[in-house]
PDB file of C-alpha atoms in Angstrom:
ATOM      1  CA  UNK A   1     181.524  66.611 119.452  1.00 60.00           C
ATOM      2  CA  UNK A   2     180.801  68.655 116.290  1.00 74.00           C
ATOM      3  CA  UNK A   3     178.424  71.589 116.634  1.00 89.00           C
ATOM      4  CA  UNK A   4     174.791  71.553 115.555  1.00 96.00           C
ATOM      5  CA  UNK A   5     175.234  74.701 113.432  1.00 97.00           C
ATOM      6  CA  UNK A   6     177.407  75.875 110.569  1.00 96.00           C
ATOM      7  CA  UNK A   7     177.847  79.634 110.805  1.00 97.00           C
ATOM      8  CA  UNK A   8     179.195  81.995 108.156  1.00 96.00           C
ATOM      9  CA  UNK A   9     179.326  85.725 108.547  1.00 90.00           C
ATOM     10  CA  UNK A  10     179.401  88.785 106.305  1.00 87.00           C
ATOM     11  CA  UNK A  11     179.447  92.533 106.667  1.00 88.00           C
ATOM     12  CA  UNK A  12     175.709  92.896 107.259  1.00 96.00           C
ATOM     13  CA  UNK A  13     174.415  89.339 107.686  1.00 98.00           C
ATOM     14  CA  UNK A  14     175.005  85.965 109.302  1.00 98.00           C
ATOM     15  CA  UNK A  15     174.006  82.653 107.719  1.00 98.00           C
ATOM     16  CA  UNK A  16     173.229  79.875 110.192  1.00 98.00           C
ATOM     17  CA  UNK A  17     172.792  76.376 108.778  1.00 98.00           C
ATOM     18  CA  UNK A  18     171.040  73.871 111.040  1.00 98.00           C
ATOM     19  CA  UNK A  19     173.324  70.857 110.742  1.00 97.00           C
ATOM     20  CA  UNK A  20     172.169  67.584 112.247  1.00 96.00           C
ATOM     21  CA  UNK A  21     171.608  65.720 108.965  1.00 95.00           C
ATOM     22  CA  UNK A  22     171.548  62.313 110.638  1.00 94.00           C
ATOM     23  CA  UNK A  23     168.203  63.288 112.273  1.00 94.00           C
ATOM     24  CA  UNK A  24     166.940  65.695 109.597  1.00 96.00           C
ATOM     25  CA  UNK A  25     168.127  68.683 111.624  1.00 97.00           C
ATOM     26  CA  UNK A  26     165.881  67.880 114.577  1.00 95.00           C
ATOM     27  CA  UNK A  27     166.194  70.578 117.225  1.00 95.00           C
ATOM     28  CA  UNK A  28     167.839  69.324 120.410  1.00 94.00           C
ATOM     29  CA  UNK A  29     169.186  71.022 123.519  1.00 93.00           C
ATOM     30  CA  UNK A  30     172.627  71.468 121.981  1.00 95.00           C
ATOM     31  CA  UNK A  31     171.223  73.265 118.945  1.00 97.00           C
ATOM     32  CA  UNK A  32     169.135  75.475 121.207  1.00 96.00           C
ATOM     33  CA  UNK A  33     172.215  76.425 123.234  1.00 97.00           C
ATOM     34  CA  UNK A  34     174.213  77.206 120.100  1.00 98.00           C
ATOM     35  CA  UNK A  35     171.395  79.327 118.689  1.00 98.00           C
ATOM     36  CA  UNK A  36     171.308  81.282 121.964  1.00 98.00           C
ATOM     37  CA  UNK A  37     175.001  82.090 121.423  1.00 98.00           C
ATOM     38  CA  UNK A  38     174.187  83.341 117.914  1.00 98.00           C
ATOM     39  CA  UNK A  39     171.430  85.528 119.359  1.00 98.00           C
ATOM     40  CA  UNK A  40     173.849  86.978 121.883  1.00 98.00           C
ATOM     41  CA  UNK A  41     176.227  87.971 119.096  1.00 97.00           C
ATOM     42  CA  UNK A  42     173.426  89.517 117.002  1.00 98.00           C
ATOM     43  CA  UNK A  43     172.050  91.450 119.956  1.00 98.00           C
ATOM     44  CA  UNK A  44     175.512  92.922 120.484  1.00 97.00           C
ATOM     45  CA  UNK A  45     176.218  93.488 116.755  1.00 97.00           C
ATOM     46  CA  UNK A  46     172.878  93.682 114.910  1.00 98.00           C
ATOM     47  CA  UNK A  47     172.880  91.952 111.512  1.00 98.00           C
ATOM     48  CA  UNK A  48     170.318  90.228 109.320  1.00 98.00           C
ATOM     49  CA  UNK A  49     170.068  86.531 110.142  1.00 98.00           C
ATOM     50  CA  UNK A  50     169.478  83.865 107.479  1.00 98.00           C
ATOM     51  CA  UNK A  51     168.375  80.462 108.823  1.00 98.00           C
ATOM     52  CA  UNK A  52     168.630  77.447 106.528  1.00 98.00           C
ATOM     53  CA  UNK A  53     168.837  73.689 106.960  1.00 98.00           C
ATOM     54  CA  UNK A  54     171.352  71.183 105.655  1.00 97.00           C
ATOM     55  CA  UNK A  55     170.696  68.182 103.425  1.00 96.00           C
ATOM     56  CA  UNK A  56     167.502  69.476 101.816  1.00 97.00           C
ATOM     57  CA  UNK A  57     165.659  69.772 105.139  1.00 98.00           C
ATOM     58  CA  UNK A  58     165.017  72.837 107.305  1.00 98.00           C
ATOM     59  CA  UNK A  59     164.143  71.082 110.569  1.00 98.00           C
ATOM     60  CA  UNK A  60     161.994  67.992 111.012  1.00 95.00           C
ATOM     61  CA  UNK A  61     160.925  69.103 114.472  1.00 88.00           C
ATOM     62  CA  UNK A  62     162.167  68.712 117.994  1.00 79.00           C
ATOM     63  CA  UNK A  63     164.375  65.704 118.683  1.00 78.00           C
ATOM     64  CA  UNK A  64     161.704  63.130 119.630  1.00 77.00           C
ATOM     65  CA  UNK A  65     164.110  60.893 121.534  1.00 79.00           C
ATOM     66  CA  UNK A  66     165.054  63.840 123.710  1.00 83.00           C
ATOM     67  CA  UNK A  67     161.516  65.226 123.844  1.00 78.00           C
ATOM     68  CA  UNK A  68     160.090  61.914 125.113  1.00 81.00           C
ATOM     69  CA  UNK A  69     162.256  62.184 128.213  1.00 85.00           C
ATOM     70  CA  UNK A  70     161.168  65.715 129.087  1.00 85.00           C
ATOM     71  CA  UNK A  71     158.792  66.234 131.989  1.00 88.00           C
ATOM     72  CA  UNK A  72     156.697  69.016 133.523  1.00 90.00           C
ATOM     73  CA  UNK A  73     159.623  71.157 134.689  1.00 88.00           C
ATOM     74  CA  UNK A  74     161.191  71.006 131.231  1.00 84.00           C
ATOM     75  CA  UNK A  75     157.960  72.311 129.709  1.00 85.00           C
ATOM     76  CA  UNK A  76     157.747  75.091 132.283  1.00 89.00           C
ATOM     77  CA  UNK A  77     161.329  76.104 131.460  1.00 86.00           C
ATOM     78  CA  UNK A  78     160.213  76.955 127.921  1.00 89.00           C
ATOM     79  CA  UNK A  79     163.366  75.557 126.316  1.00 90.00           C
ATOM     80  CA  UNK A  80     162.315  76.189 122.713  1.00 94.00           C
ATOM     81  CA  UNK A  81     159.808  78.989 123.270  1.00 95.00           C
ATOM     82  CA  UNK A  82     162.362  81.155 125.069  1.00 97.00           C
ATOM     83  CA  UNK A  83     164.804  80.763 122.189  1.00 97.00           C
ATOM     84  CA  UNK A  84     162.229  81.423 119.477  1.00 98.00           C
ATOM     85  CA  UNK A  85     161.018  84.539 121.289  1.00 98.00           C
ATOM     86  CA  UNK A  86     164.609  85.745 121.419  1.00 98.00           C
ATOM     87  CA  UNK A  87     165.039  85.094 117.693  1.00 98.00           C
ATOM     88  CA  UNK A  88     161.794  86.954 116.895  1.00 98.00           C
ATOM     89  CA  UNK A  89     163.017  89.934 118.961  1.00 98.00           C
ATOM     90  CA  UNK A  90     166.426  90.231 117.292  1.00 98.00           C
ATOM     91  CA  UNK A  91     167.171  93.828 116.280  1.00 98.00           C
ATOM     92  CA  UNK A  92     167.483  93.135 112.545  1.00 98.00           C
ATOM     93  CA  UNK A  93     165.262  90.968 110.355  1.00 98.00           C
ATOM     94  CA  UNK A  94     165.403  87.159 110.334  1.00 98.00           C
ATOM     95  CA  UNK A  95     164.937  85.212 107.076  1.00 98.00           C
ATOM     96  CA  UNK A  96     163.967  81.520 107.206  1.00 98.00           C
ATOM     97  CA  UNK A  97     164.888  79.665 103.996  1.00 98.00           C
ATOM     98  CA  UNK A  98     162.760  76.513 104.084  1.00 98.00           C
ATOM     99  CA  UNK A  99     163.402  73.314 102.184  1.00 98.00           C
ATOM    100  CA  UNK A 100     161.947  69.874 102.767  1.00 98.00           C
ATOM    101  CA  UNK A 101     160.518  69.370 106.216  1.00 98.00           C
ATOM    102  CA  UNK A 102     159.690  72.297 108.492  1.00 98.00           C
ATOM    103  CA  UNK A 103     157.596  70.468 111.064  1.00 98.00           C
ATOM    104  CA  UNK A 104     156.787  70.853 114.728  1.00 96.00           C
ATOM    105  CA  UNK A 105     159.540  72.847 116.388  1.00 96.00           C
ATOM    106  CA  UNK A 106     161.048  73.452 112.958  1.00 97.00           C
ATOM    107  CA  UNK A 107     157.842  75.135 111.842  1.00 98.00           C
ATOM    108  CA  UNK A 108     157.717  77.179 115.059  1.00 98.00           C
ATOM    109  CA  UNK A 109     161.292  78.347 114.462  1.00 98.00           C
ATOM    110  CA  UNK A 110     160.215  79.436 110.973  1.00 98.00           C
ATOM    111  CA  UNK A 111     157.161  81.237 112.388  1.00 98.00           C
ATOM    112  CA  UNK A 112     159.496  83.309 114.584  1.00 98.00           C
ATOM    113  CA  UNK A 113     161.285  84.686 111.511  1.00 98.00           C
ATOM    114  CA  UNK A 114     160.300  87.948 109.809  1.00 98.00           C
ATOM    115  CA  UNK A 115     160.455  86.418 106.325  1.00 98.00           C
ATOM    116  CA  UNK A 116     159.886  82.878 105.078  1.00 98.00           C
ATOM    117  CA  UNK A 117     160.726  81.618 101.603  1.00 98.00           C
ATOM    118  CA  UNK A 118     160.543  78.011 100.461  1.00 98.00           C
ATOM    119  CA  UNK A 119     161.168  75.413  97.776  1.00 98.00           C
ATOM    120  CA  UNK A 120     158.644  73.281  95.867  1.00 98.00           C
ATOM    121  CA  UNK A 121     159.362  70.334  98.167  1.00 98.00           C
ATOM    122  CA  UNK A 122     158.542  72.238 101.359  1.00 98.00           C
ATOM    123  CA  UNK A 123     156.269  70.494 103.900  1.00 98.00           C
ATOM    124  CA  UNK A 124     155.269  72.659 106.867  1.00 98.00           C
ATOM    125  CA  UNK A 125     152.954  72.141 109.803  1.00 98.00           C
ATOM    126  CA  UNK A 126     152.519  71.139 113.431  1.00 97.00           C
ATOM    127  CA  UNK A 127     151.736  67.444 114.023  1.00 96.00           C
ATOM    128  CA  UNK A 128     152.310  67.648 117.790  1.00 95.00           C
ATOM    129  CA  UNK A 129     148.792  66.656 118.887  1.00 95.00           C
ATOM    130  CA  UNK A 130     149.325  63.346 117.083  1.00 94.00           C
ATOM    131  CA  UNK A 131     152.226  62.749 119.488  1.00 91.00           C
ATOM    132  CA  UNK A 132     150.168  63.546 122.591  1.00 92.00           C
ATOM    133  CA  UNK A 133     151.549  67.067 123.130  1.00 92.00           C
ATOM    134  CA  UNK A 134     150.885  70.546 121.812  1.00 94.00           C
ATOM    135  CA  UNK A 135     153.020  73.042 119.885  1.00 95.00           C
ATOM    136  CA  UNK A 136     154.121  75.207 122.803  1.00 94.00           C
ATOM    137  CA  UNK A 137     156.885  77.302 121.235  1.00 94.00           C
ATOM    138  CA  UNK A 138     154.767  79.938 119.531  1.00 96.00           C
ATOM    139  CA  UNK A 139     152.536  78.167 116.999  1.00 97.00           C
ATOM    140  CA  UNK A 140     149.332  78.521 119.046  1.00 97.00           C
ATOM    141  CA  UNK A 141     149.472  82.306 118.691  1.00 96.00           C
ATOM    142  CA  UNK A 142     151.961  83.139 115.929  1.00 97.00           C
ATOM    143  CA  UNK A 143     150.291  80.880 113.376  1.00 97.00           C
ATOM    144  CA  UNK A 144     146.872  82.505 113.893  1.00 97.00           C
ATOM    145  CA  UNK A 145     148.474  85.898 113.273  1.00 96.00           C
ATOM    146  CA  UNK A 146     150.207  84.608 110.134  1.00 98.00           C
ATOM    147  CA  UNK A 147     147.469  82.641 108.353  1.00 98.00           C
ATOM    148  CA  UNK A 148     144.231  83.394 110.200  1.00 98.00           C
ATOM    149  CA  UNK A 149     142.230  81.382 112.711  1.00 98.00           C
ATOM    150  CA  UNK A 150     140.446  78.838 110.447  1.00 98.00           C
ATOM    151  CA  UNK A 151     143.590  77.535 108.770  1.00 98.00           C
ATOM    152  CA  UNK A 152     145.591  77.739 111.994  1.00 98.00           C
ATOM    153  CA  UNK A 153     143.029  75.511 113.696  1.00 98.00           C
ATOM    154  CA  UNK A 154     143.201  72.996 110.841  1.00 98.00           C
ATOM    155  CA  UNK A 155     146.953  72.807 111.256  1.00 98.00           C
ATOM    156  CA  UNK A 156     147.035  72.785 115.062  1.00 98.00           C
ATOM    157  CA  UNK A 157     143.938  70.739 115.877  1.00 97.00           C
ATOM    158  CA  UNK A 158     143.458  68.505 112.848  1.00 97.00           C
ATOM    159  CA  UNK A 159     147.071  67.881 111.882  1.00 96.00           C
ATOM    160  CA  UNK A 160     146.909  69.498 108.450  1.00 98.00           C
ATOM    161  CA  UNK A 161     150.323  69.739 106.787  1.00 98.00           C
ATOM    162  CA  UNK A 162     150.815  72.314 104.032  1.00 98.00           C
ATOM    163  CA  UNK A 163     152.822  71.849 100.870  1.00 98.00           C
ATOM    164  CA  UNK A 164     154.712  74.718  99.273  1.00 98.00           C
ATOM    165  CA  UNK A 165     151.868  75.959  97.082  1.00 98.00           C
ATOM    166  CA  UNK A 166     149.419  75.871  99.983  1.00 98.00           C
ATOM    167  CA  UNK A 167     151.884  77.736 102.200  1.00 98.00           C
ATOM    168  CA  UNK A 168     152.338  80.362  99.483  1.00 98.00           C
ATOM    169  CA  UNK A 169     148.580  80.751  98.998  1.00 98.00           C
ATOM    170  CA  UNK A 170     148.197  81.200 102.762  1.00 98.00           C
ATOM    171  CA  UNK A 171     151.014  83.771 102.707  1.00 98.00           C
ATOM    172  CA  UNK A 172     152.925  81.660 105.226  1.00 98.00           C
ATOM    173  CA  UNK A 173     155.808  81.912 102.770  1.00 98.00           C
ATOM    174  CA  UNK A 174     156.284  84.747 100.292  1.00 98.00           C
ATOM    175  CA  UNK A 175     158.072  82.997  97.434  1.00 98.00           C
ATOM    176  CA  UNK A 176     159.046  79.576  96.071  1.00 98.00           C
ATOM    177  CA  UNK A 177     162.501  78.980  94.651  1.00 98.00           C
ATOM    178  CA  UNK A 178     164.299  75.932  93.276  1.00 98.00           C
ATOM    179  CA  UNK A 179     166.308  74.210  96.023  1.00 98.00           C
ATOM    180  CA  UNK A 180     169.614  75.148  94.386  1.00 98.00           C
ATOM    181  CA  UNK A 181     168.512  78.798  94.335  1.00 98.00           C
ATOM    182  CA  UNK A 182     167.138  79.009  97.872  1.00 98.00           C
ATOM    183  CA  UNK A 183     170.179  80.441  99.618  1.00 98.00           C
ATOM    184  CA  UNK A 184     170.807  82.878  96.775  1.00 98.00           C
ATOM    185  CA  UNK A 185     167.199  84.072  97.080  1.00 98.00           C
ATOM    186  CA  UNK A 186     167.674  84.561 100.831  1.00 98.00           C
ATOM    187  CA  UNK A 187     170.791  86.597 100.127  1.00 98.00           C
ATOM    188  CA  UNK A 188     168.896  88.662  97.550  1.00 98.00           C
ATOM    189  CA  UNK A 189     166.311  89.478 100.212  1.00 98.00           C
ATOM    190  CA  UNK A 190     169.096  90.316 102.670  1.00 98.00           C
ATOM    191  CA  UNK A 191     170.576  92.602  99.984  1.00 98.00           C
ATOM    192  CA  UNK A 192     167.270  94.494  99.783  1.00 98.00           C
ATOM    193  CA  UNK A 193     167.239  94.852 103.556  1.00 98.00           C
ATOM    194  CA  UNK A 194     170.868  95.990 103.432  1.00 97.00           C
ATOM    195  CA  UNK A 195     170.005  98.859 101.084  1.00 97.00           C
ATOM    196  CA  UNK A 196     167.761 100.359 103.748  1.00 98.00           C
ATOM    197  CA  UNK A 197     169.038 102.470 106.617  1.00 98.00           C
ATOM    198  CA  UNK A 198     169.939  99.983 109.394  1.00 97.00           C
ATOM    199  CA  UNK A 199     168.636 102.188 112.205  1.00 97.00           C
ATOM    200  CA  UNK A 200     165.358 102.786 110.395  1.00 98.00           C
ATOM    201  CA  UNK A 201     164.956  99.028 109.868  1.00 98.00           C
ATOM    202  CA  UNK A 202     165.688  98.252 113.509  1.00 98.00           C
ATOM    203  CA  UNK A 203     163.275 100.863 114.836  1.00 98.00           C
ATOM    204  CA  UNK A 204     160.557  99.961 112.329  1.00 98.00           C
ATOM    205  CA  UNK A 205     160.777  96.291 113.328  1.00 98.00           C
ATOM    206  CA  UNK A 206     160.468  97.204 117.006  1.00 97.00           C
ATOM    207  CA  UNK A 207     157.484  99.486 116.386  1.00 98.00           C
ATOM    208  CA  UNK A 208     155.811  96.885 114.150  1.00 97.00           C
ATOM    209  CA  UNK A 209     155.828  94.375 117.011  1.00 95.00           C
ATOM    210  CA  UNK A 210     154.703  96.837 119.692  1.00 95.00           C
ATOM    211  CA  UNK A 211     151.288  96.158 121.288  1.00 95.00           C
ATOM    212  CA  UNK A 212     148.320  97.962 119.734  1.00 96.00           C
ATOM    213  CA  UNK A 213     147.831 100.203 122.770  1.00 97.00           C
ATOM    214  CA  UNK A 214     151.361 101.603 122.341  1.00 97.00           C
ATOM    215  CA  UNK A 215     150.361 103.243 119.045  1.00 97.00           C
ATOM    216  CA  UNK A 216     150.434 106.016 117.899  1.00 97.00           C
ATOM    217  CA  UNK A 217     152.696 107.373 120.636  1.00 97.00           C
ATOM    218  CA  UNK A 218     155.478 104.862 119.996  1.00 97.00           C
ATOM    219  CA  UNK A 219     155.392 105.718 116.261  1.00 98.00           C
ATOM    220  CA  UNK A 220     155.823 109.400 117.044  1.00 98.00           C
ATOM    221  CA  UNK A 221     158.692 108.804 119.475  1.00 98.00           C
ATOM    222  CA  UNK A 222     160.443 106.442 117.066  1.00 98.00           C
ATOM    223  CA  UNK A 223     160.067 108.919 114.210  1.00 98.00           C
ATOM    224  CA  UNK A 224     161.450 111.669 116.437  1.00 98.00           C
ATOM    225  CA  UNK A 225     164.644 109.629 116.876  1.00 97.00           C
ATOM    226  CA  UNK A 226     164.943 108.981 113.142  1.00 97.00           C
ATOM    227  CA  UNK A 227     164.265 112.621 112.261  1.00 97.00           C
ATOM    228  CA  UNK A 228     167.482 113.520 114.099  1.00 97.00           C
ATOM    229  CA  UNK A 229     169.663 110.832 112.488  1.00 97.00           C
ATOM    230  CA  UNK A 230     172.436 111.707 110.060  1.00 97.00           C
ATOM    231  CA  UNK A 231     171.262 108.951 107.727  1.00 97.00           C
ATOM    232  CA  UNK A 232     167.901 110.701 107.321  1.00 97.00           C
ATOM    233  CA  UNK A 233     169.543 113.939 106.175  1.00 96.00           C
ATOM    234  CA  UNK A 234     172.071 112.199 103.934  1.00 97.00           C
ATOM    235  CA  UNK A 235     169.579 109.846 102.280  1.00 97.00           C
ATOM    236  CA  UNK A 236     166.969 112.538 101.715  1.00 96.00           C
ATOM    237  CA  UNK A 237     169.587 114.888 100.267  1.00 96.00           C
ATOM    238  CA  UNK A 238     170.737 112.190  97.837  1.00 95.00           C
ATOM    239  CA  UNK A 239     167.103 111.658  96.827  1.00 95.00           C
ATOM    240  CA  UNK A 240     166.673 115.381  96.155  1.00 95.00           C
ATOM    241  CA  UNK A 241     169.947 115.518  94.239  1.00 94.00           C
ATOM    242  CA  UNK A 242     168.888 112.619  92.003  1.00 92.00           C
ATOM    243  CA  UNK A 243     165.546 114.279  91.396  1.00 88.00           C
ATOM    244  CA  UNK A 244     167.302 117.475  90.243  1.00 89.00           C
ATOM    245  CA  UNK A 245     169.459 115.482  87.838  1.00 87.00           C
ATOM    246  CA  UNK A 246     166.591 113.561  86.266  1.00 77.00           C
TER     247      UNK A 246
END
């Protein structure tokens, strides 16, 4: 059976294409398992992750045929929520490149990313309550943090679906690109990340997501580590050298 993902790697990034075009890249158990394997690799060798869908669709949601068969114990196992939490906690940034549908579980996967960019034909939201369930893989808390409580409630409780312009206005995505330019735009963002010091990026991401009560002590401890790194001395010296030359 073919895999649910197409994976290509580079020196500082991995591109993962969700590839179940026959069901608009709906997220099933097999895709979840394959994404866990990707996470394991990225935890061992930190790289930027680019997530994109095949066939002009990011992910239309969870696989409804599979979801309909799930019962209480499946919900308590947190099949999708455990994966999305793992993706959110990856050492290096995650970029979600969104085209077409990003609904339900597909939207929640996008919410777990650090960056979201889209195309003009993007449709994003959480229609789960219309199916008699709730979005239980991060939307009930991540979405409020991303767009604020009033809009999050419209999406979660009243079934509002956002188009690309609405998502951009709400800052749920940061840019809109033509579909044929979407992957290139994701790579351009990964290039910008790649020009930063990898250790500084990793530590900054960890500190950013630390609970409020951990600050400012965690900031000071993290900075203490970076103050001793060779990259700090090298990069600052290059900055001073350029300043002398200008």
